[in-house]
Amino acid sequence: MTTPAQKIADVFVQLSGGSAGTPLQAPELLTTLVRCGPQLLGVHAVGTVVALDDRTEPQIAGSEDSAQELKREGLRWCEGPGTDTRRSGRPLPCTAFDSEAAMRRWPRYAPRALELGYTRVAAYPLRTRERPVGALVLLSSAEDTPMSEEAGTLAQSLADFTALALIREHELQKSRTLSGQLEHALVSRVIIEQAKGVLANSLDLSMDGAFALLRGHARTHRRRLTDVAHDVVEGRLKLGLDD
Amino acid sequence: METGGPSGDAAVAWQRAATARERAARAEVLAAQQEALAQQDPSSVHAKIAANHRRSANCHRSSAELQEAYARRLTALRQPHEPLPLFMGVVADACGTNSAALTLIGSDHSQLAVAASDEGARAAQDLEFVLGEGPSTDAAARRSRVSAVGTAIERRWPCYGPAVAALGVGEVIAVPLETADGCLGSLAVFDPRPGTATAAVFADVTEALVRTVLLGPDADPELYGDTDHRDTVHQAAGMLSVQEHCAVGDALSMLKARAYAEGVPVDEMARRIVHREYRLA
């Protein structure tokens, strides 16, 4: 493998979000990885599977339709080099699909891979701080020259880099959600207190009485308390004692 | 939280501290692994990963220290009716001062909630709320550290400055509580001991506050009971808006102005309005 250093550097820059440096979202990131993978690593095709946590569906990407198809089936069968590597967190050395070991380990995946024209596979874990979150799978056909050790090292560092970028993006999303929720809760509280004041003054109620009225209205009209409070504060909704 | 009194609270705090210690230790192991790999291959991604783990470890260690200090104060309580120590007290202590104030600020720059370690910090925070200018506001709006000493305080904030100086404040430092892509508010400290309020201390304390106390899986945005939402002030603003036939935002401004003009704390002014002891007109 003789990929010029500049080409390798360019791919890392693309994975980190290009010259703008804005983190790529997971689907774009995986697409970039599989698009650049084959030429950079000197293999026929590249596939990847990622599951950042137990709650989200695993995501897949492939550099060509058959690679994507193979990834999808591997996921459905819970079988194949990607699944194994994602679980173990260890790289899988180059293995021929028609070998006895491969056939025994992947009884459905290996024949399907051969059918699609792939003869050999190697896989590298996408590793993060605590656990592997995915795998980068390199698929070779009969015409491809055997993968060099150098290509294996590069594949692992691409995988590590991608994993880091994925986790950073995931944490960004999580933090965005949490701070959004916190702000929403705080703003809601302010509006509810203000609405209580409005009702207490207009209807000569205690603050508890005003709150009961707000809550009662929200329940009977199946609306969120915050929305009702907002309408009261803005003067769009006039509540009476019989509400 | 159902904890069964101060000893229950202390047990929970010790537990939170232990969890934070474990997380710090785990991050340190991972950082060391990546640092070893980075030494073999300096151009690799390992140095970057290692730095991330280190930052994480510092943040968890700082959380553990805050929780341990808080647990120690809870454990020291002898009488069940003694007032609970403030979590903000240990935050202030970690920043080398007695006076620290945390302000949660909305995207519209309004104060949404506050927490203070002592009377002085609370008074300073109230001034900022009433006057609408000051270090917490600036640190959050500019997303950067703000500091001023002595007469610079009065020059920088024409209304807030002289008022806070009159409280006896000689130095103020405020830092934003930054999240990955936003800002929750700020932490202000007043009169830190010389040399203790270093940038590194603030970075660790604020990151621990953001990542483990305010947000995250074990977070308690109520700061274990310290957070004040100024409920009475907002109720009073609601009442005033009806009395004065104006928008609630204008009513809030009127309330602040009147409190300031009469030299009454804004909470007290609000309490009088809510209890119908005072009418603006």
Short mmCIF file of C-alpha atoms in Angstrom, two decimals:
data_model
loop_
_atom_site.label_atom_id
_atom_site.label_comp_id
_atom_site.label_asym_id
_atom_site.label_seq_id
_atom_site.Cartn_x
_atom_site.Cartn_y
_atom_site.Cartn_z
CA MET A 1 0.00 0.00 0.00
CA THR A 2 1.45 3.34 -0.99
CA THR A 3 -1.10 5.99 -0.11
CA PRO A 4 0.61 9.39 -0.03
CA ALA A 5 0.69 11.01 3.39
CA GLN A 6 -1.22 14.04 2.09
CA LYS A 7 -4.14 11.87 1.02
CA ILE A 8 -4.27 10.25 4.47
CA ALA A 9 -4.14 13.63 6.17
CA ASP A 10 -6.98 14.87 3.94
CA VAL A 11 -9.21 12.00 5.03
CA PHE A 12 -8.58 12.74 8.72
CA VAL A 13 -9.45 16.38 8.08
CA GLN A 14 -12.67 15.34 6.32
CA LEU A 15 -13.58 13.03 9.22
CA SER A 16 -13.06 15.84 11.70
CA GLY A 17 -15.54 18.02 9.82
CA GLY A 18 -13.44 19.60 7.09
CA SER A 19 -11.61 22.90 7.33
CA ALA A 20 -14.58 24.44 9.18
CA GLY A 21 -14.00 21.94 11.98
CA THR A 22 -17.73 21.53 12.75
CA PRO A 23 -18.22 17.99 14.01
CA LEU A 24 -19.97 15.76 11.48
CA GLN A 25 -23.13 14.00 12.60
CA ALA A 26 -22.97 10.22 12.83
CA PRO A 27 -24.47 9.34 9.41
CA GLU A 28 -22.24 11.81 7.51
CA LEU A 29 -19.22 10.62 9.44
CA LEU A 30 -19.81 6.96 8.57
CA THR A 31 -20.51 7.83 4.95
CA THR A 32 -17.22 9.74 4.75
CA LEU A 33 -15.35 6.85 6.35
CA VAL A 34 -16.66 4.23 3.92
CA ARG A 35 -16.36 6.52 0.91
CA CYS A 36 -12.66 7.18 1.51
CA GLY A 37 -11.88 3.73 2.91
CA PRO A 38 -11.37 1.46 -0.14
CA GLN A 39 -8.88 3.65 -2.00
CA LEU A 40 -7.01 4.65 1.14
CA LEU A 41 -6.67 1.10 2.45
CA GLY A 42 -6.32 -0.68 -0.89
CA VAL A 43 -9.34 -2.95 -0.50
CA HIS A 44 -12.38 -3.60 -2.68
CA ALA A 45 -15.03 -2.37 -0.28
CA VAL A 46 -15.53 -1.08 3.26
CA GLY A 47 -18.44 -1.43 5.62
CA THR A 48 -19.07 -0.16 9.10
CA VAL A 49 -21.49 -0.80 11.93
CA VAL A 50 -21.92 1.47 14.95
CA ALA A 51 -24.08 1.39 18.08
CA LEU A 52 -23.24 4.23 20.48
CA ASP A 53 -25.42 2.96 23.31
CA ASP A 54 -27.87 0.19 24.06
CA ARG A 55 -30.88 2.36 23.36
CA THR A 56 -30.13 3.40 19.79
CA GLU A 57 -30.43 1.18 16.72
CA PRO A 58 -27.07 0.18 15.24
CA GLN A 59 -26.19 2.26 12.18
CA ILE A 60 -24.56 0.79 9.12
CA ALA A 61 -22.82 2.13 6.05
CA GLY A 62 -21.10 0.50 3.09
CA SER A 63 -18.92 1.82 0.28
CA GLU A 64 -21.03 -0.06 -2.27
CA ASP A 65 -24.51 -1.59 -2.35
CA SER A 66 -23.34 -5.17 -1.80
CA ALA A 67 -21.21 -4.15 1.18
CA GLN A 68 -24.16 -2.31 2.68
CA GLU A 69 -26.40 -5.32 2.00
CA LEU A 70 -23.90 -7.63 3.70
CA LYS A 71 -23.74 -5.35 6.76
CA ARG A 72 -27.52 -5.24 6.98
CA GLU A 73 -27.77 -9.04 6.85
CA GLY A 74 -24.96 -9.46 9.35
CA LEU A 75 -26.89 -7.24 11.72
CA ARG A 76 -30.08 -9.22 11.20
CA TRP A 77 -28.31 -12.53 11.74
CA CYS A 78 -26.16 -11.18 14.61
CA GLU A 79 -23.26 -12.76 12.79
CA GLY A 80 -20.12 -11.78 10.90
CA PRO A 81 -16.77 -10.07 11.39
CA GLY A 82 -18.34 -6.68 12.23
CA THR A 83 -20.52 -8.16 14.96
CA ASP A 84 -17.62 -10.16 16.43
CA THR A 85 -15.23 -7.20 16.46
CA ARG A 86 -17.84 -4.85 17.86
CA ARG A 87 -18.37 -7.27 20.75
CA SER A 88 -14.76 -8.22 21.46
CA GLY A 89 -13.17 -4.83 20.85
CA ARG A 90 -10.23 -6.64 19.23
CA PRO A 91 -9.17 -6.48 15.59
CA LEU A 92 -9.89 -9.46 13.41
CA PRO A 93 -6.88 -10.45 11.27
CA CYS A 94 -7.34 -11.04 7.56
CA THR A 95 -9.53 -14.14 7.10
CA ALA A 96 -10.63 -15.93 3.92
CA PHE A 97 -14.40 -16.42 3.67
CA ASP A 98 -13.97 -19.89 2.19
CA SER A 99 -11.76 -21.07 5.07
CA GLU A 100 -13.14 -23.70 7.42
CA ALA A 101 -12.88 -21.31 10.37
CA ALA A 102 -14.91 -18.61 8.62
CA MET A 103 -17.60 -21.06 7.51
CA ARG A 104 -17.91 -22.44 11.02
CA ARG A 105 -17.98 -19.02 12.67
CA TRP A 106 -20.28 -17.30 10.20
CA PRO A 107 -22.46 -20.06 8.65
CA ARG A 108 -24.80 -17.59 6.96
CA TYR A 109 -22.55 -14.54 6.55
CA ALA A 110 -19.53 -16.22 4.90
CA PRO A 111 -21.45 -17.91 2.03
CA ARG A 112 -23.36 -14.67 1.42
CA ALA A 113 -20.08 -12.69 1.28
CA LEU A 114 -18.65 -15.15 -1.27
CA GLU A 115 -21.85 -14.90 -3.29
CA LEU A 116 -21.42 -11.10 -3.39
CA GLY A 117 -17.84 -11.52 -4.64
CA TYR A 118 -15.87 -10.89 -1.45
CA THR A 119 -13.12 -13.40 -0.66
CA ARG A 120 -11.29 -12.01 2.37
CA VAL A 121 -12.12 -9.83 5.36
CA ALA A 122 -10.35 -7.92 8.12
CA ALA A 123 -12.09 -5.91 10.84
CA TYR A 124 -11.01 -3.17 13.28
CA PRO A 125 -12.91 -2.02 16.35
CA LEU A 126 -14.19 1.53 16.72
CA ARG A 127 -12.96 1.98 20.29
CA THR A 128 -13.85 4.68 22.79
CA ARG A 129 -13.12 5.40 26.42
CA GLU A 130 -15.07 2.55 27.94
CA ARG A 131 -16.06 0.09 25.26
CA PRO A 132 -16.03 -0.69 21.56
CA VAL A 133 -18.94 1.02 19.80
CA GLY A 134 -18.58 -0.39 16.33
CA ALA A 135 -16.38 -1.97 13.72
CA LEU A 136 -14.72 -1.05 10.46
CA VAL A 137 -14.86 -4.02 8.09
CA LEU A 138 -12.52 -4.28 5.08
CA LEU A 139 -13.68 -6.54 2.27
CA SER A 140 -11.33 -7.77 -0.46
CA SER A 141 -12.12 -9.57 -3.72
CA ALA A 142 -9.98 -12.18 -5.49
CA GLU A 143 -8.25 -9.53 -7.65
CA ASP A 144 -7.06 -7.42 -4.68
CA THR A 145 -3.49 -7.77 -3.46
CA PRO A 146 -3.20 -8.99 0.16
CA MET A 147 -3.50 -6.24 2.73
CA SER A 148 -0.23 -4.87 4.09
CA GLU A 149 0.53 -4.45 7.79
CA GLU A 150 0.73 -0.74 7.14
CA ALA A 151 -2.85 -0.71 5.85
CA GLY A 152 -3.95 -2.50 9.03
CA THR A 153 -2.35 0.16 11.23
CA LEU A 154 -3.92 2.92 9.19
CA ALA A 155 -7.33 1.19 9.35
CA GLN A 156 -7.13 1.01 13.14
CA SER A 157 -6.20 4.65 13.50
CA LEU A 158 -9.04 5.64 11.14
CA ALA A 159 -11.37 3.56 13.31
CA ASP A 160 -10.10 5.17 16.52
CA PHE A 161 -10.40 8.63 15.08
CA THR A 162 -13.94 7.97 13.87
CA ALA A 163 -14.93 6.54 17.24
CA LEU A 164 -13.60 9.64 19.00
CA ALA A 165 -15.49 11.93 16.63
CA LEU A 166 -18.68 9.87 17.03
CA ILE A 167 -18.50 9.98 20.81
CA ARG A 168 -17.83 13.69 20.84
CA GLU A 169 -20.83 14.28 18.60
CA HIS A 170 -22.96 11.98 20.77
CA GLU A 171 -21.96 13.83 23.93
CA LEU A 172 -22.68 17.14 22.27
CA GLN A 173 -26.19 15.95 21.40
CA LYS A 174 -26.74 14.63 24.91
CA SER A 175 -25.54 17.83 26.52
CA ARG A 176 -27.70 19.89 24.15
CA THR A 177 -30.76 17.87 25.17
CA LEU A 178 -29.99 18.10 28.89
CA SER A 179 -29.31 21.83 28.92
CA GLY A 180 -32.41 22.40 26.78
CA GLN A 181 -34.48 20.44 29.29
CA LEU A 182 -33.01 22.36 32.22
CA GLU A 183 -33.71 25.74 30.63
CA HIS A 184 -37.22 24.65 29.68
CA ALA A 185 -37.94 23.56 33.25
CA LEU A 186 -36.64 26.85 34.68
CA VAL A 187 -38.52 29.03 32.20
CA SER A 188 -41.73 27.04 32.78
CA ARG A 189 -41.44 27.59 36.49
CA VAL A 190 -41.11 31.36 36.04
CA ILE A 191 -44.16 31.50 33.78
CA ILE A 192 -46.27 29.37 36.11
CA GLU A 193 -45.44 31.64 39.07
CA GLN A 194 -46.30 34.71 37.01
CA ALA A 195 -49.61 33.17 35.94
CA LYS A 196 -50.40 32.39 39.57
CA GLY A 197 -49.83 36.07 40.36
CA VAL A 198 -52.11 37.17 37.52
CA LEU A 199 -54.92 34.86 38.65
CA ALA A 200 -54.43 35.64 42.34
CA ASN A 201 -54.85 39.34 41.62
CA SER A 202 -57.70 39.11 39.09
CA LEU A 203 -59.79 36.61 41.03
CA ASP A 204 -58.66 37.45 44.56
CA LEU A 205 -57.27 33.97 45.17
CA SER A 206 -54.42 32.66 47.30
CA MET A 207 -51.34 31.44 45.35
CA ASP A 208 -52.37 27.84 46.08
CA GLY A 209 -55.89 28.58 44.88
CA ALA A 210 -54.51 30.17 41.70
CA PHE A 211 -52.32 27.12 41.06
CA ALA A 212 -55.27 24.75 41.56
CA LEU A 213 -57.25 26.73 39.01
CA LEU A 214 -54.39 26.61 36.47
CA ARG A 215 -53.88 22.90 36.97
CA GLY A 216 -57.59 22.17 36.81
CA HIS A 217 -57.93 24.04 33.53
CA ALA A 218 -54.90 22.25 32.06
CA ARG A 219 -56.33 18.86 33.06
CA THR A 220 -59.85 19.37 31.77
CA HIS A 221 -58.57 20.79 28.48
CA ARG A 222 -55.72 18.28 28.27
CA ARG A 223 -53.16 20.99 27.79
CA ARG A 224 -49.71 21.39 29.25
CA LEU A 225 -49.62 23.49 32.40
CA THR A 226 -46.88 25.69 30.93
CA ASP A 227 -48.95 26.45 27.82
CA VAL A 228 -51.97 27.42 29.89
CA ALA A 229 -49.78 29.59 32.15
CA HIS A 230 -48.28 31.24 29.08
CA ASP A 231 -51.71 32.13 27.70
CA VAL A 232 -52.79 33.53 31.07
CA VAL A 233 -49.66 35.68 31.37
CA GLU A 234 -49.99 36.96 27.81
CA GLY A 235 -53.66 37.78 28.39
CA ARG A 236 -54.87 35.35 25.71
CA LEU A 237 -56.78 33.25 28.22
CA LYS A 238 -59.10 34.64 30.90
CA LEU A 239 -59.92 32.08 33.55
CA GLY A 240 -62.94 32.43 35.85
CA LEU A 241 -63.64 30.79 39.18
CA ASP A 242 -65.98 28.29 37.50
CA ASP A 243 -63.21 27.05 35.15
CA MET B 1 -35.07 12.98 47.95
CA GLU B 2 -36.15 10.50 50.67
CA THR B 3 -33.06 10.33 52.79
CA GLY B 4 -34.23 10.39 56.39
CA GLY B 5 -32.46 13.47 57.76
CA PRO B 6 -28.90 14.76 57.69
CA SER B 7 -27.25 11.35 58.20
CA GLY B 8 -29.17 10.01 55.19
CA ASP B 9 -28.14 13.06 53.16
CA ALA B 10 -24.53 12.51 54.21
CA ALA B 11 -24.65 8.86 53.14
CA VAL B 12 -25.97 9.89 49.73
CA ALA B 13 -23.24 12.52 49.38
CA TRP B 14 -20.52 9.98 50.34
CA GLN B 15 -21.96 7.64 47.73
CA ARG B 16 -21.91 10.35 45.06
CA ALA B 17 -18.30 11.12 46.00
CA ALA B 18 -17.32 7.44 45.73
CA THR B 19 -18.93 7.15 42.29
CA ALA B 20 -17.08 10.26 41.13
CA ARG B 21 -13.79 8.81 42.48
CA GLU B 22 -14.38 5.60 40.53
CA ARG B 23 -15.08 7.55 37.36
CA ALA B 24 -11.93 9.64 37.88
CA ALA B 25 -9.83 6.49 38.43
CA ARG B 26 -11.25 4.85 35.31
CA ALA B 27 -10.55 7.93 33.20
CA GLU B 28 -7.01 8.10 34.60
CA VAL B 29 -6.27 4.49 33.63
CA LEU B 30 -7.56 5.15 30.12
CA ALA B 31 -5.53 8.36 29.90
CA ALA B 32 -2.35 6.54 30.96
CA GLN B 33 -2.95 3.83 28.34
CA GLN B 34 -3.44 6.40 25.60
CA GLU B 35 -0.43 8.40 26.77
CA ALA B 36 1.76 5.28 26.51
CA LEU B 37 0.48 4.72 22.96
CA ALA B 38 1.04 8.38 22.13
CA GLN B 39 4.67 8.09 23.18
CA GLN B 40 5.25 5.27 20.73
CA ASP B 41 3.56 7.18 17.94
CA PRO B 42 3.37 10.92 18.65
CA SER B 43 1.62 11.73 15.37
CA SER B 44 -1.30 9.43 16.16
CA VAL B 45 -4.73 10.23 17.50
CA HIS B 46 -3.77 8.83 20.92
CA ALA B 47 -2.48 12.12 22.32
CA LYS B 48 -5.84 13.71 21.58
CA ILE B 49 -7.74 10.83 23.21
CA ALA B 50 -5.41 10.95 26.22
CA ALA B 51 -6.03 14.67 26.70
CA ASN B 52 -9.78 14.03 26.63
CA HIS B 53 -9.47 11.34 29.32
CA ARG B 54 -7.29 13.61 31.47
CA ARG B 55 -9.86 16.38 31.30
CA SER B 56 -12.58 13.95 32.22
CA ALA B 57 -10.53 12.61 35.13
CA ASN B 58 -9.93 16.12 36.49
CA CYS B 59 -13.61 16.91 36.25
CA HIS B 60 -14.63 13.74 38.13
CA ARG B 61 -11.95 14.26 40.76
CA SER B 62 -13.13 17.81 41.30
CA SER B 63 -16.74 16.53 41.63
CA ALA B 64 -15.58 13.95 44.16
CA GLU B 65 -13.81 16.63 46.20
CA LEU B 66 -16.92 18.85 46.24
CA GLN B 67 -19.13 15.91 47.25
CA GLU B 68 -16.69 14.77 49.96
CA ALA B 69 -16.46 18.26 51.42
CA TYR B 70 -20.26 18.46 51.41
CA ALA B 71 -20.56 14.99 52.98
CA ARG B 72 -18.09 15.98 55.72
CA ARG B 73 -20.20 19.04 56.59
CA LEU B 74 -23.37 16.93 56.65
CA THR B 75 -21.66 14.30 58.82
CA ALA B 76 -20.52 17.00 61.26
CA LEU B 77 -24.13 17.99 61.99
CA ARG B 78 -24.94 16.99 65.57
CA GLN B 79 -28.50 18.13 66.04
CA PRO B 80 -31.30 17.07 63.72
CA HIS B 81 -32.78 20.61 63.73
CA GLU B 82 -29.54 22.36 62.75
CA PRO B 83 -29.82 24.03 59.35
CA LEU B 84 -28.31 21.93 56.58
CA PRO B 85 -24.99 23.20 55.23
CA LEU B 86 -25.14 24.77 51.78
CA PHE B 87 -23.62 22.98 48.82
CA MET B 88 -22.64 26.43 47.56
CA GLY B 89 -20.55 26.72 50.74
CA VAL B 90 -18.23 23.96 49.56
CA VAL B 91 -18.18 25.44 46.06
CA ALA B 92 -17.05 28.76 47.55
CA ASP B 93 -14.47 26.97 49.67
CA ALA B 94 -13.06 25.16 46.62
CA CYS B 95 -12.67 28.55 44.92
CA GLY B 96 -10.79 30.01 47.90
CA THR B 97 -13.51 32.31 49.23
CA ASN B 98 -16.55 32.45 51.51
CA SER B 99 -18.72 34.22 48.98
CA ALA B 100 -19.77 32.52 45.77
CA ALA B 101 -22.93 32.87 43.73
CA LEU B 102 -24.23 30.69 40.95
CA THR B 103 -26.70 32.16 38.48
CA LEU B 104 -28.61 30.16 35.88
CA ILE B 105 -29.28 32.38 32.91
CA GLY B 106 -31.71 31.82 30.03
CA SER B 107 -30.99 32.24 26.33
CA ASP B 108 -32.74 35.64 26.59
CA HIS B 109 -30.12 36.60 29.24
CA SER B 110 -32.68 36.66 32.05
CA GLN B 111 -31.83 35.22 35.46
CA LEU B 112 -33.77 31.99 35.89
CA ALA B 113 -32.48 30.75 39.24
CA VAL B 114 -29.81 31.60 41.76
CA ALA B 115 -27.83 30.00 44.55
CA ALA B 116 -25.45 31.70 46.97
CA SER B 117 -23.03 30.54 49.65
CA ASP B 118 -23.65 33.41 52.08
CA GLU B 119 -25.49 36.70 52.70
CA GLY B 120 -22.87 38.77 50.93
CA ALA B 121 -22.95 36.73 47.74
CA ARG B 122 -26.74 36.77 47.83
CA ALA B 123 -26.84 40.55 48.25
CA ALA B 124 -24.46 40.98 45.31
CA GLN B 125 -26.59 38.64 43.23
CA ASP B 126 -29.74 40.60 44.10
CA LEU B 127 -28.07 43.82 43.01
CA GLU B 128 -27.27 42.24 39.68
CA PHE B 129 -30.87 41.02 39.33
CA VAL B 130 -32.31 44.44 40.15
CA LEU B 131 -29.85 46.53 38.14
CA GLY B 132 -29.51 44.19 35.17
CA GLU B 133 -25.73 44.54 34.93
CA GLY B 134 -22.76 42.90 36.58
CA PRO B 135 -20.10 40.21 36.34
CA SER B 136 -22.40 37.14 36.17
CA THR B 137 -24.38 38.68 33.32
CA ASP B 138 -21.19 39.62 31.44
CA ALA B 139 -19.44 36.27 31.94
CA ALA B 140 -22.45 34.36 30.60
CA ALA B 141 -23.13 36.75 27.71
CA ARG B 142 -19.50 36.88 26.58
CA ARG B 143 -18.76 33.26 27.48
CA SER B 144 -15.50 34.32 29.09
CA ARG B 145 -13.96 34.98 32.48
CA VAL B 146 -14.59 38.45 33.90
CA SER B 147 -12.63 39.94 36.78
CA ALA B 148 -12.31 43.32 38.41
CA VAL B 149 -10.56 44.63 41.52
CA GLY B 150 -11.14 47.81 43.56
CA THR B 151 -12.16 50.92 41.68
CA ALA B 152 -12.21 49.00 38.40
CA ILE B 153 -15.48 47.44 39.66
CA GLU B 154 -17.12 50.87 39.88
CA ARG B 155 -15.75 51.98 36.52
CA ARG B 156 -16.88 48.86 34.75
CA TRP B 157 -20.48 48.74 36.01
CA PRO B 158 -21.80 52.27 36.64
CA CYS B 159 -24.83 51.19 38.72
CA TYR B 160 -23.86 47.77 40.05
CA GLY B 161 -20.23 48.72 40.73
CA PRO B 162 -20.69 51.40 43.41
CA ALA B 163 -23.54 49.40 44.99
CA VAL B 164 -21.52 46.19 45.29
CA ALA B 165 -18.47 48.15 46.49
CA ALA B 166 -20.71 49.60 49.21
CA LEU B 167 -21.33 46.01 50.35
CA GLY B 168 -17.59 45.79 50.96
CA VAL B 169 -16.69 43.75 47.87
CA GLY B 170 -13.13 44.46 46.77
CA GLU B 171 -12.69 41.87 44.06
CA VAL B 172 -14.99 39.85 41.85
CA ILE B 173 -14.31 37.07 39.39
CA ALA B 174 -17.04 35.44 37.29
CA VAL B 175 -16.74 32.48 34.94
CA PRO B 176 -19.31 31.12 32.48
CA LEU B 177 -20.85 27.66 33.04
CA GLU B 178 -20.24 26.42 29.55
CA THR B 179 -21.72 23.30 28.03
CA ALA B 180 -20.55 21.65 24.83
CA ASP B 181 -22.39 24.21 22.74
CA GLY B 182 -24.00 26.70 25.08
CA CYS B 183 -23.93 28.34 28.46
CA LEU B 184 -26.07 27.65 31.53
CA GLY B 185 -25.12 30.77 33.43
CA SER B 186 -22.16 31.72 35.55
CA LEU B 187 -20.32 31.31 38.82
CA ALA B 188 -19.18 34.47 40.57
CA VAL B 189 -16.78 34.61 43.51
CA PHE B 190 -16.24 37.64 45.70
CA ASP B 191 -12.98 38.48 47.47
CA PRO B 192 -11.09 35.23 46.89
CA ARG B 193 -8.00 34.63 49.05
CA PRO B 194 -4.96 35.98 47.19
CA GLY B 195 -3.61 33.45 44.72
CA THR B 196 -6.18 30.73 45.32
CA ALA B 197 -8.60 31.66 42.60
CA THR B 198 -6.43 30.38 39.80
CA ALA B 199 -7.78 29.69 36.36
CA ALA B 200 -7.20 25.94 36.78
CA VAL B 201 -9.30 25.76 39.95
CA PHE B 202 -12.18 27.54 38.24
CA ALA B 203 -12.00 25.33 35.18
CA ASP B 204 -12.24 22.15 37.29
CA VAL B 205 -14.94 23.45 39.62
CA THR B 206 -17.15 24.87 36.88
CA GLU B 207 -16.77 21.77 34.75
CA ALA B 208 -17.72 19.59 37.72
CA LEU B 209 -20.73 21.83 38.38
CA VAL B 210 -21.91 21.68 34.79
CA ARG B 211 -21.18 18.04 34.02
CA THR B 212 -22.19 16.39 37.27
CA VAL B 213 -24.19 18.76 39.49
CA LEU B 214 -26.39 20.59 36.98
CA LEU B 215 -26.52 18.19 34.02
CA GLY B 216 -25.85 14.50 33.58
CA PRO B 217 -27.30 11.26 34.90
CA ASP B 218 -26.87 11.99 38.65
CA ALA B 219 -27.50 15.72 38.42
CA ASP B 220 -29.51 17.79 40.86
CA PRO B 221 -30.08 21.24 39.33
CA GLU B 222 -31.57 22.23 42.71
CA LEU B 223 -27.99 22.06 44.07
CA TYR B 224 -29.19 19.82 46.92
CA GLY B 225 -31.62 22.44 48.12
CA ASP B 226 -29.72 25.70 47.52
CA THR B 227 -31.42 26.86 44.34
CA ASP B 228 -33.77 29.80 44.67
CA HIS B 229 -36.20 30.36 41.83
CA ARG B 230 -37.43 33.75 43.12
CA ASP B 231 -40.97 32.42 43.02
CA THR B 232 -42.40 35.28 45.06
CA VAL B 233 -40.86 37.88 42.76
CA HIS B 234 -42.51 36.28 39.72
CA GLN B 235 -45.85 35.95 41.52
CA ALA B 236 -45.65 39.63 42.46
CA ALA B 237 -44.82 40.54 38.85
CA GLY B 238 -47.93 38.63 37.75
CA MET B 239 -50.08 40.53 40.26
CA LEU B 240 -48.57 43.89 39.31
CA SER B 241 -49.21 43.26 35.63
CA VAL B 242 -52.94 43.08 36.40
CA GLN B 243 -52.89 46.10 38.71
CA GLU B 244 -50.95 48.24 36.24
CA HIS B 245 -52.52 46.81 33.06
CA CYS B 246 -49.10 46.09 31.60
CA ALA B 247 -47.02 43.21 30.31
CA VAL B 248 -45.54 40.97 32.97
CA GLY B 249 -42.00 41.84 31.82
CA ASP B 250 -42.69 45.54 32.40
CA ALA B 251 -44.25 44.71 35.77
CA LEU B 252 -41.06 42.90 36.76
CA SER B 253 -38.97 45.94 35.78
CA MET B 254 -41.27 48.22 37.82
CA LEU B 255 -40.94 45.93 40.81
CA LYS B 256 -37.14 45.94 40.59
CA ALA B 257 -37.01 49.72 40.17
CA ARG B 258 -39.29 50.32 43.13
CA ALA B 259 -37.34 47.94 45.36
CA TYR B 260 -34.10 49.69 44.44
CA ALA B 261 -35.54 53.18 44.89
CA GLU B 262 -36.90 52.35 48.34
CA GLY B 263 -33.79 50.45 49.39
CA VAL B 264 -35.79 47.29 50.09
CA PRO B 265 -34.56 43.85 49.01
CA VAL B 266 -36.48 42.75 45.93
CA ASP B 267 -37.70 39.57 47.67
CA GLU B 268 -39.11 41.64 50.53
CA MET B 269 -40.85 44.04 48.15
CA ALA B 270 -42.33 41.07 46.31
CA ARG B 271 -43.49 39.49 49.57
CA ARG B 272 -45.34 42.67 50.54
CA ILE B 273 -47.08 42.82 47.16
CA VAL B 274 -48.09 39.16 47.30
CA HIS B 275 -49.45 39.61 50.83
CA ARG B 276 -51.30 42.71 49.67
CA GLU B 277 -49.44 44.90 52.16
CA TYR B 278 -48.16 47.14 49.40
CA ARG B 279 -49.53 48.51 46.16
CA LEU B 280 -47.41 50.32 43.66
CA ALA B 281 -49.94 52.93 42.56
#
